PDB file of C-alpha atoms in Angstrom:
ATOM      1  CA  UNK A   1      -0.593  -0.108  -0.174  1.00  0.00           C
ATOM      2  CA  UNK A   2       1.663   3.376  -0.883  1.00  0.00           C
ATOM      3  CA  UNK A   3       2.030   6.290   1.880  1.00  0.00           C
ATOM      4  CA  UNK A   4      -0.702   8.159  -0.313  1.00  0.00           C
ATOM      5  CA  UNK A   5      -3.482   4.868   0.415  1.00  0.00           C
ATOM      6  CA  UNK A   6      -2.076   4.648   4.186  1.00  0.00           C
ATOM      7  CA  UNK A   7      -2.848   8.438   4.741  1.00  0.00           C
ATOM      8  CA  UNK A   8      -6.665   8.367   2.812  1.00  0.00           C
ATOM      9  CA  UNK A   9      -7.022   5.249   5.198  1.00  0.00           C
ATOM     10  CA  UNK A  10      -5.958   7.120   8.240  1.00  0.00           C
ATOM     11  CA  UNK A  11      -7.725   9.761   7.205  1.00  0.00           C
ATOM     12  CA  UNK A  12     -11.443   7.754   6.053  1.00  0.00           C
ATOM     13  CA  UNK A  13     -11.205   6.551   9.844  1.00  0.00           C
ATOM     14  CA  UNK A  14     -11.114   9.172  12.078  1.00  0.00           C
ATOM     15  CA  UNK A  15     -13.923  10.984  10.295  1.00  0.00           C
ATOM     16  CA  UNK A  16     -15.922   7.699  10.691  1.00  0.00           C
ATOM     17  CA  UNK A  17     -14.471   7.810  14.166  1.00  0.00           C
ATOM     18  CA  UNK A  18     -15.348  11.253  14.850  1.00  0.00           C
ATOM     19  CA  UNK A  19     -19.282  10.936  13.496  1.00  0.00           C
ATOM     20  CA  UNK A  20     -19.463   7.604  14.691  1.00  0.00           C
ATOM     21  CA  UNK A  21     -18.938   9.125  18.385  1.00  0.00           C
ATOM     22  CA  UNK A  22     -20.009  11.964  18.117  1.00  0.00           C
ATOM     23  CA  UNK A  23     -23.999   9.598  17.170  1.00  0.00           C
ATOM     24  CA  UNK A  24     -22.808   7.566  19.964  1.00  0.00           C
ATOM     25  CA  UNK A  25     -23.111   9.985  22.140  1.00  0.00           C
ATOM     26  CA  UNK A  26     -26.277  11.750  20.987  1.00  0.00           C
ATOM     27  CA  UNK A  27     -28.627   9.138  20.540  1.00  0.00           C
ATOM     28  CA  UNK A  28     -26.460   8.320  24.330  1.00  0.00           C
ATOM     29  CA  UNK A  29     -26.959  11.555  25.876  1.00  0.00           C
ATOM     30  CA  UNK A  30     -23.474  11.377  27.225  1.00  0.00           C
ATOM     31  CA  UNK A  31     -19.959  10.008  26.098  1.00  0.00           C
ATOM     32  CA  UNK A  32     -19.733   7.858  29.759  1.00  0.00           C
ATOM     33  CA  UNK A  33     -23.525   5.929  27.946  1.00  0.00           C
ATOM     34  CA  UNK A  34     -22.517   5.667  24.524  1.00  0.00           C
ATOM     35  CA  UNK A  35     -19.601   4.383  25.719  1.00  0.00           C
ATOM     36  CA  UNK A  36     -21.600   1.719  28.031  1.00  0.00           C
ATOM     37  CA  UNK A  37     -23.383   0.419  25.288  1.00  0.00           C
ATOM     38  CA  UNK A  38     -20.209   1.162  22.689  1.00  0.00           C
ATOM     39  CA  UNK A  39     -19.620  -2.087  24.773  1.00  0.00           C
ATOM     40  CA  UNK A  40     -22.153  -4.064  25.275  1.00  0.00           C
ATOM     41  CA  UNK A  41     -24.656  -3.626  22.843  1.00  0.00           C
ATOM     42  CA  UNK A  42     -23.075  -2.162  19.189  1.00  0.00           C
ATOM     43  CA  UNK A  43     -25.685  -2.981  17.685  1.00  0.00           C
ATOM     44  CA  UNK A  44     -28.718  -1.462  19.459  1.00  0.00           C
ATOM     45  CA  UNK A  45     -28.768   1.729  20.652  1.00  0.00           C
ATOM     46  CA  UNK A  46     -25.305   3.092  18.510  1.00  0.00           C
ATOM     47  CA  UNK A  47     -26.621   1.184  15.559  1.00  0.00           C
ATOM     48  CA  UNK A  48     -22.548  -0.130  14.187  1.00  0.00           C
ATOM     49  CA  UNK A  49     -23.896  -1.989  11.123  1.00  0.00           C
ATOM     50  CA  UNK A  50     -25.848   0.638  10.094  1.00  0.00           C
ATOM     51  CA  UNK A  51     -23.495   3.326  10.847  1.00  0.00           C
ATOM     52  CA  UNK A  52     -20.406   0.741   8.732  1.00  0.00           C
ATOM     53  CA  UNK A  53     -23.869   0.659   5.453  1.00  0.00           C
ATOM     54  CA  UNK A  54     -24.203   3.482   5.736  1.00  0.00           C
ATOM     55  CA  UNK A  55     -20.498   5.421   5.529  1.00  0.00           C
ATOM     56  CA  UNK A  56     -19.566   3.008   3.576  1.00  0.00           C
ATOM     57  CA  UNK A  57     -22.086   4.407   0.241  1.00  0.00           C
ATOM     58  CA  UNK A  58     -21.523   7.830   1.245  1.00  0.00           C
ATOM     59  CA  UNK A  59     -17.604   6.967   1.150  1.00  0.00           C
ATOM     60  CA  UNK A  60     -18.042   4.581  -2.185  1.00  0.00           C
ATOM     61  CA  UNK A  61     -16.705   1.974  -0.029  1.00  0.00           C
ATOM     62  CA  UNK A  62     -18.787  -0.060  -1.154  1.00  0.00           C
ATOM     63  CA  UNK A  63     -17.790  -2.171  -3.904  1.00  0.00           C
ATOM     64  CA  UNK A  64     -15.408  -4.469  -5.304  1.00  0.00           C
ATOM     65  CA  UNK A  65     -12.888  -2.115  -5.341  1.00  0.00           C
ATOM     66  CA  UNK A  66     -13.787  -0.094  -1.772  1.00  0.00           C
ATOM     67  CA  UNK A  67     -13.835  -3.189  -0.307  1.00  0.00           C
ATOM     68  CA  UNK A  68     -10.597  -4.428  -1.443  1.00  0.00           C
ATOM     69  CA  UNK A  69      -8.628  -1.351  -0.631  1.00  0.00           C
ATOM     70  CA  UNK A  70     -10.058  -1.608   2.702  1.00  0.00           C
ATOM     71  CA  UNK A  71      -8.582  -5.203   2.973  1.00  0.00           C
ATOM     72  CA  UNK A  72      -5.517  -4.228   2.193  1.00  0.00           C
ATOM     73  CA  UNK A  73      -5.245  -1.619   4.701  1.00  0.00           C
ATOM     74  CA  UNK A  74      -5.670  -4.158   7.063  1.00  0.00           C
ATOM     75  CA  UNK A  75      -4.589  -6.697   5.551  1.00  0.00           C
ATOM     76  CA  UNK A  76      -2.460  -7.330   8.833  1.00  0.00           C
ATOM     77  CA  UNK A  77      -5.898  -7.813  10.845  1.00  0.00           C
ATOM     78  CA  UNK A  78      -7.449 -11.733  11.898  1.00  0.00           C
ATOM     79  CA  UNK A  79     -10.866 -12.877  10.011  1.00  0.00           C
ATOM     80  CA  UNK A  80     -12.577 -14.830  12.096  1.00  0.00           C
ATOM     81  CA  UNK A  81     -14.292 -17.377   9.098  1.00  0.00           C
ATOM     82  CA  UNK A  82     -16.976 -18.185  11.087  1.00  0.00           C
ATOM     83  CA  UNK A  83     -18.581 -15.024  10.986  1.00  0.00           C
ATOM     84  CA  UNK A  84     -18.667 -16.019   7.420  1.00  0.00           C
ATOM     85  CA  UNK A  85     -22.111 -17.757   6.131  1.00  0.00           C
ATOM     86  CA  UNK A  86     -22.297 -21.053   5.905  1.00  0.00           C
ATOM     87  CA  UNK A  87     -24.662 -19.954   2.353  1.00  0.00           C
ATOM     88  CA  UNK A  88     -22.910 -20.207  -0.874  1.00  0.00           C
ATOM     89  CA  UNK A  89     -22.334 -16.311  -1.493  1.00  0.00           C
ATOM     90  CA  UNK A  90     -20.409 -14.062  -4.492  1.00  0.00           C
ATOM     91  CA  UNK A  91     -16.771 -13.640  -4.458  1.00  0.00           C
ATOM     92  CA  UNK A  92     -18.082 -10.140  -4.124  1.00  0.00           C
ATOM     93  CA  UNK A  93     -20.444 -10.551  -0.693  1.00  0.00           C
ATOM     94  CA  UNK A  94     -17.436 -12.019   0.795  1.00  0.00           C
ATOM     95  CA  UNK A  95     -14.963  -9.579  -0.193  1.00  0.00           C
ATOM     96  CA  UNK A  96     -17.691  -7.116   0.958  1.00  0.00           C
ATOM     97  CA  UNK A  97     -18.725  -8.862   4.276  1.00  0.00           C
ATOM     98  CA  UNK A  98     -15.736  -9.283   5.949  1.00  0.00           C
ATOM     99  CA  UNK A  99     -14.366  -5.675   4.564  1.00  0.00           C
ATOM    100  CA  UNK A 100     -17.514  -4.157   7.189  1.00  0.00           C
ATOM    101  CA  UNK A 101     -16.737  -6.156   9.699  1.00  0.00           C
ATOM    102  CA  UNK A 102     -12.659  -6.035  10.215  1.00  0.00           C
ATOM    103  CA  UNK A 103     -13.669  -2.009   9.145  1.00  0.00           C
ATOM    104  CA  UNK A 104     -16.350  -2.645  11.997  1.00  0.00           C
ATOM    105  CA  UNK A 105     -13.518  -3.752  14.952  1.00  0.00           C
ATOM    106  CA  UNK A 106     -10.970  -1.398  13.635  1.00  0.00           C
ATOM    107  CA  UNK A 107     -14.186   1.615  14.152  1.00  0.00           C
ATOM    108  CA  UNK A 108     -15.725   0.238  17.569  1.00  0.00           C
ATOM    109  CA  UNK A 109     -11.584  -0.173  19.021  1.00  0.00           C
ATOM    110  CA  UNK A 110     -11.164   3.663  17.927  1.00  0.00           C
ATOM    111  CA  UNK A 111     -14.154   4.782  18.571  1.00  0.00           C
ATOM    112  CA  UNK A 112     -14.502   3.129  22.396  1.00  0.00           C
ATOM    113  CA  UNK A 113     -10.373   4.697  23.036  1.00  0.00           C
ATOM    114  CA  UNK A 114     -11.460   9.073  21.847  1.00  0.00           C
ATOM    115  CA  UNK A 115     -15.229   8.447  23.903  1.00  0.00           C
ATOM    116  CA  UNK A 116     -12.445   7.174  26.990  1.00  0.00           C
ATOM    117  CA  UNK A 117     -11.079  10.112  26.142  1.00  0.00           C
ATOM    118  CA  UNK A 118     -14.122  12.363  26.480  1.00  0.00           C
ATOM    119  CA  UNK A 119     -15.088  10.192  29.490  1.00  0.00           C
ATOM    120  CA  UNK A 120     -11.726  11.449  31.398  1.00  0.00           C
ATOM    121  CA  UNK A 121     -11.774  14.906  30.305  1.00  0.00           C
ATOM    122  CA  UNK A 122     -14.992  15.951  29.446  1.00  0.00           C
ATOM    123  CA  UNK A 123     -15.195  16.446  26.606  1.00  0.00           C
TER     124      UNK A 123
END
């Protein structure tokens, strides 16, 4: 991955993290509650999966090329093959699913870190 691609990925991750945290804080009426909800039920009140779907669509990542870009940026991360459904999927569907899941895992981690800072420093 080239330096400019790494920089672009880091910018995307930063934008996604800031937007997710802002959304979670608003929905949860505070950073402390948002952090607790993100840790205990990221697909409940925070709707992490819906956020990622919308983010991928908005930033034109919801296609094979975009998903491959995400997977290339996160190629060192591990993926649990049990997360793939047992039914037959196209290669495109598998790539999209994997990209959203590994991005979502990293996004959740970064959002938790940012929320911890908000809680600790009252931001």
